Coordinates of C-alpha atoms in Angstrom, one line a residue:
M1 CA -127.9 65.2 190.5
K2 CA -126.3 63.1 187.8
K3 CA -127.3 65.5 185.1
Y4 CA -125.6 68.5 186.8
K5 CA -122.1 67.2 186.1
Y6 CA -122.9 67.1 182.3
Y7 CA -124.3 70.7 182.5
F8 CA -121.2 71.7 184.5
A9 CA -118.9 70.1 181.9
A10 CA -120.6 71.8 178.9
F11 CA -120.7 75.2 180.7
T12 CA -117.0 74.9 181.7
A13 CA -116.0 74.0 178.1
F14 CA -117.7 77.1 176.6
F15 CA -116.6 79.4 179.4
I16 CA -113.0 78.4 178.7
W17 CA -113.5 78.9 174.9
G18 CA -114.8 82.4 175.5
F19 CA -111.2 83.5 176.2
F20 CA -109.8 81.8 173.1
S21 CA -109.1 85.2 171.4
L22 CA -106.6 86.1 174.1
A23 CA -104.4 83.3 172.9
L24 CA -105.1 83.9 169.2
K25 CA -104.6 87.7 168.9
P26 CA -101.0 87.8 170.0
I27 CA -100.0 85.6 167.1
S28 CA -102.4 87.1 164.5
S29 CA -99.5 88.1 162.3
Y30 CA -98.8 84.4 161.6
P31 CA -100.8 82.7 158.7
S32 CA -104.0 81.0 159.8
L33 CA -102.8 77.7 158.3
D34 CA -99.6 77.8 160.3
I35 CA -101.6 78.2 163.5
L36 CA -103.8 75.3 162.5
F37 CA -100.8 73.1 161.6
Y38 CA -99.1 73.6 165.0
R39 CA -102.3 73.4 166.9
V40 CA -103.2 70.0 165.4
F41 CA -99.7 68.5 165.5
F42 CA -99.0 69.5 169.1
S43 CA -102.5 68.4 170.2
V44 CA -102.0 65.0 168.7
L45 CA -98.6 64.6 170.2
T46 CA -99.8 65.6 173.7
M47 CA -102.9 63.4 173.6
T48 CA -101.1 60.4 172.2
V49 CA -98.5 60.5 174.9
I50 CA -101.2 60.8 177.6
N51 CA -103.1 57.8 176.2
L52 CA -100.1 55.6 175.6
V53 CA -98.5 56.3 179.0
F54 CA -101.4 56.8 181.4
R55 CA -104.4 55.3 179.8
Q56 CA -103.3 51.9 178.4
K57 CA -106.0 50.0 180.4
S58 CA -108.7 52.3 179.0
I59 CA -107.5 51.7 175.4
Q60 CA -107.5 47.9 175.9
K61 CA -111.0 48.0 177.4
N62 CA -112.4 50.1 174.6
W63 CA -110.7 47.9 171.9
K64 CA -112.3 44.8 173.4
A65 CA -115.7 46.5 173.5
F66 CA -115.3 47.6 169.9
K67 CA -114.4 44.1 168.7
V68 CA -117.6 42.5 170.0
M69 CA -119.9 45.2 168.5
P70 CA -122.1 44.3 165.5
Q71 CA -120.4 45.1 162.2
Q72 CA -122.9 47.8 161.3
R73 CA -122.2 49.6 164.6
K74 CA -118.4 49.4 164.1
K75 CA -118.8 51.0 160.7
S76 CA -121.0 53.7 162.1
I77 CA -118.4 54.5 164.8
V78 CA -115.6 54.7 162.3
V79 CA -117.5 56.9 159.9
L80 CA -118.8 59.3 162.7
T81 CA -115.2 59.6 164.1
L82 CA -113.6 60.3 160.8
V83 CA -116.3 62.6 159.5
G84 CA -116.3 64.4 162.8
S85 CA -112.6 65.0 162.5
L86 CA -112.9 66.6 159.1
I87 CA -115.8 68.9 160.2
L88 CA -113.8 69.9 163.3
A89 CA -110.6 70.7 161.3
S90 CA -112.6 72.9 158.9
N91 CA -114.2 74.7 161.9
W92 CA -110.9 75.4 163.4
F93 CA -109.3 76.8 160.3
I94 CA -112.3 79.1 159.5
F95 CA -112.6 80.3 163.1
I96 CA -108.8 81.1 163.3
Y97 CA -109.1 83.0 160.0
V98 CA -112.2 85.0 161.1
V99 CA -110.8 86.0 164.5
N100 CA -107.4 87.0 163.1
H101 CA -108.5 88.6 159.8
V102 CA -112.1 89.6 160.0
S103 CA -113.0 90.5 163.6
V104 CA -113.4 89.1 167.1
K105 CA -117.1 90.1 166.9
A106 CA -117.5 88.0 163.8
G107 CA -116.2 85.0 165.6
S108 CA -118.5 85.8 168.5
L109 CA -121.4 86.1 166.1
A110 CA -120.7 82.6 164.8
Y111 CA -121.2 81.1 168.2
L112 CA -124.4 83.0 168.6
I113 CA -125.8 81.4 165.4
C114 CA -124.4 78.0 166.2
P115 CA -126.8 77.0 169.1
I116 CA -129.8 77.8 166.8
L117 CA -128.3 75.7 164.0
T118 CA -127.4 72.9 166.4
T119 CA -131.0 72.9 167.7
V120 CA -132.4 72.8 164.1
F121 CA -130.0 70.0 163.0
A122 CA -130.7 68.0 166.1
F123 CA -134.4 68.3 165.6
F124 CA -134.3 67.1 162.0
L125 CA -131.4 64.7 162.1
L126 CA -131.6 63.2 165.6
H127 CA -135.3 63.9 166.2
E128 CA -134.6 65.5 169.5
K129 CA -137.7 66.9 171.2
L130 CA -137.9 70.4 172.6
S131 CA -140.3 71.8 175.1
K132 CA -142.5 74.9 174.5
W133 CA -140.1 77.1 176.6
Q134 CA -137.1 75.8 174.7
W135 CA -138.6 76.8 171.4
V136 CA -139.3 80.2 172.9
A137 CA -135.6 80.5 173.8
V138 CA -134.7 79.5 170.2
A139 CA -137.0 82.2 168.9
I140 CA -135.4 84.8 171.2
S141 CA -131.9 83.7 170.1
T142 CA -133.0 83.9 166.4
L143 CA -134.3 87.5 167.0
S144 CA -131.0 88.5 168.6
C145 CA -129.0 87.2 165.6
V146 CA -131.2 88.9 163.1
I147 CA -130.7 92.2 165.0
L148 CA -126.9 91.6 165.0
S149 CA -126.8 90.8 161.3
L150 CA -128.7 94.0 160.2
N151 CA -125.5 96.0 159.7
N152 CA -123.0 93.1 159.5
L153 CA -123.8 91.3 156.3
H154 CA -120.1 90.6 155.6
D155 CA -119.6 89.1 159.1
I156 CA -122.7 87.0 159.0
I157 CA -121.5 85.0 155.9
Y158 CA -118.3 84.0 157.7
S159 CA -120.2 83.4 160.9
L160 CA -122.7 81.1 159.3
V161 CA -119.9 78.9 157.9
V162 CA -118.2 78.6 161.3
A163 CA -121.5 78.0 163.1
S164 CA -122.6 75.3 160.6
T165 CA -119.4 73.3 160.9
Y166 CA -119.4 73.2 164.7
A167 CA -123.2 72.5 164.9
L168 CA -122.7 69.5 162.6
Y169 CA -119.8 68.3 164.7
L170 CA -121.9 68.4 167.9
V171 CA -124.8 66.6 166.3
S172 CA -122.7 63.9 164.7
Q173 CA -120.8 63.2 167.9
R174 CA -124.1 62.9 169.9
K175 CA -124.5 59.5 168.1
N176 CA -120.9 58.5 168.7
S177 CA -121.1 57.7 172.4
E178 CA -119.9 54.1 172.9
I179 CA -116.1 54.7 172.8
D180 CA -114.1 56.7 175.5
K181 CA -114.4 60.4 174.6
F182 CA -110.7 61.2 175.2
L183 CA -109.7 58.3 172.9
V184 CA -112.2 59.4 170.2
L185 CA -110.8 62.9 170.3
N186 CA -107.2 61.6 170.0
L187 CA -108.2 59.5 167.0
Q188 CA -110.0 62.4 165.4
L189 CA -107.0 64.7 165.8
L190 CA -104.6 62.0 164.6
F191 CA -106.7 61.6 161.4
V192 CA -106.7 65.4 160.8
A193 CA -102.9 65.5 161.3
L194 CA -102.4 62.7 158.7
I195 CA -104.6 64.6 156.2
I196 CA -102.9 68.0 156.6
L197 CA -99.3 66.6 157.0
P198 CA -98.7 66.4 153.2
F199 CA -99.7 70.1 152.8
Y200 CA -97.3 71.3 155.6
P201 CA -94.1 71.5 153.5
K202 CA -95.7 73.5 150.7
Y203 CA -98.2 75.7 152.6
S204 CA -96.5 76.4 155.9
G205 CA -94.4 79.5 156.4
A206 CA -91.0 79.7 158.0
I207 CA -90.6 77.8 161.3
P208 CA -91.5 80.3 164.0
T209 CA -88.6 81.4 166.3
E210 CA -90.5 83.7 168.6
P211 CA -91.1 82.1 172.1
L212 CA -94.4 84.0 172.2
F213 CA -95.7 81.8 169.3
Y214 CA -95.0 78.6 171.2
I215 CA -96.4 79.9 174.5
C216 CA -99.6 80.8 172.7
I217 CA -99.7 77.4 170.9
F218 CA -99.2 75.6 174.2
C219 CA -102.1 77.5 175.7
I220 CA -104.3 76.8 172.6
V221 CA -103.4 73.1 172.7
V222 CA -104.0 72.5 176.4
F223 CA -106.6 75.1 177.5
F224 CA -108.5 75.7 174.3
T225 CA -108.3 72.3 172.6
I226 CA -107.8 69.3 174.7
I227 CA -109.6 70.3 177.9
P228 CA -112.7 72.0 176.5
L229 CA -113.2 69.5 173.6
F230 CA -113.0 66.6 176.1
L231 CA -115.5 68.3 178.4
N232 CA -117.8 69.0 175.4
L233 CA -117.8 65.4 174.3
Y234 CA -118.3 64.2 177.9
A235 CA -121.3 66.5 178.2
L236 CA -122.8 64.9 175.1
K237 CA -123.0 61.6 177.0
G238 CA -125.6 62.9 179.3
L239 CA -127.2 65.9 177.5
N240 CA -128.8 66.2 174.1
S241 CA -127.2 68.3 171.3
S242 CA -129.7 71.1 171.7
T243 CA -129.0 71.6 175.4
V244 CA -125.2 71.5 174.8
G245 CA -125.7 73.9 171.9
I246 CA -127.6 76.5 173.8
L247 CA -125.0 76.5 176.6
M248 CA -122.6 77.6 173.8
Y249 CA -123.9 81.1 174.3
V250 CA -121.6 81.4 177.3
N251 CA -118.7 81.5 174.8
P252 CA -119.8 84.5 172.7
I253 CA -121.0 86.5 175.7
I254 CA -117.5 86.3 177.1
N255 CA -116.0 86.9 173.7
F256 CA -118.2 90.0 173.3
G257 CA -117.0 91.3 176.6
L258 CA -113.4 90.9 175.6
A259 CA -114.1 92.6 172.3
I260 CA -115.4 95.7 174.2
F261 CA -113.2 95.9 177.3
H262 CA -109.9 94.3 176.1
F263 CA -109.6 94.7 172.3
K264 CA -111.5 98.0 172.4
E265 CA -113.7 97.2 169.4
Q266 CA -116.7 99.5 168.9
V267 CA -120.2 98.3 169.8
T268 CA -123.6 99.7 169.1
L269 CA -126.8 99.8 171.1
L270 CA -128.3 97.1 168.8
Q271 CA -125.4 94.8 169.8
M272 CA -125.9 95.4 173.5
I273 CA -129.7 94.6 173.1
S274 CA -128.9 91.5 171.1
Y275 CA -126.5 90.1 173.7
S276 CA -129.0 90.9 176.5
L277 CA -131.5 88.8 174.6
I278 CA -129.0 86.0 174.5
L279 CA -128.7 86.0 178.3
V280 CA -132.5 85.8 178.5
S281 CA -132.6 82.9 176.0
I282 CA -130.1 80.9 178.0
I283 CA -132.2 81.3 181.1
V284 CA -135.4 80.4 179.3
F285 CA -134.0 77.4 177.6
N286 CA -132.6 76.0 180.8
Q287 CA -135.4 77.2 183.1
K288 CA -136.3 73.6 184.1
I289 CA -132.8 72.8 185.4
I290 CA -132.2 76.3 186.8
F291 CA -135.3 76.6 188.8
A292 CA -135.7 72.9 189.6
K293 CA -133.2 73.1 192.5
K294 CA -134.8 76.3 193.7
N295 CA -138.3 74.7 193.7
K296 CA -136.9 71.6 195.4
S297 CA -135.4 73.7 198.2
H298 CA -138.6 75.7 198.5
A299 CA -140.6 72.5 198.9
I300 CA -138.2 71.2 201.6
V301 CA -138.6 74.5 203.5
E302 CA -142.3 74.3 203.3
D303 CA -142.3 70.7 204.4
L304 CA -140.2 71.6 207.5
K305 CA -142.6 74.5 208.3
S306 CA -145.6 72.1 208.2
K307 CA -143.9 69.9 210.7

């Protein structure tokens, strides 16, 4: 039962992210850098207030735990936290640019490729083991991405960059599990804010005056940054990177649906086949956890019948 809460956290995070384009598209006329600036600054402000006002005991507890750690482990945590923040910031900027200036489908394609790259990175960098069925699921996912890329070479280049950055972020944070996840996320965003702050005066546009911009930024900060990122990092406490990565497919499936039914982007038969294969790969990859409960219930029924 304990594992299910981590699955639920990962699923919920990617389910929420699937609707990200709804908050991005209304402000697509604003430069991608401006959206990134305000997303980071408002996220840092919100999380810092929450931590300082409501989570002081948690901060003190984590600081005491950090101080008694071996020096090598301290260094590792600092490096993973800071490197993770740089990877995350680059992922955000590229994703915002792709959704607003390339296409929603290109952003969706990135998160189709990402689970495959996450699995590969985790296998080679973290030595995570996969079952035979999980490798079958990865093969099905790869096939679907190959089909999608046949007539979208331009999109696939952008998608690969977005996918690689987030896959690396997931893999790196799998090893960064000792410190409270909400605090780690706050520190990462604070580090990103400090890095981009000197560039704000020169590269930002005029201060937005439209209420719509700030409404969208609020939604992006709360619903598409703080909540899903925290759930994602929490899920990594109980699941390996490959499993969290494959659940990422929930995101592009929803994104693809929005591209068709909400943004009215054209789709082809090949794309429909590819996304159907993605659904199959999710079920195959998680067949052990999906059917475990069913098998357990069946065993209980059979046991009651025998009595």
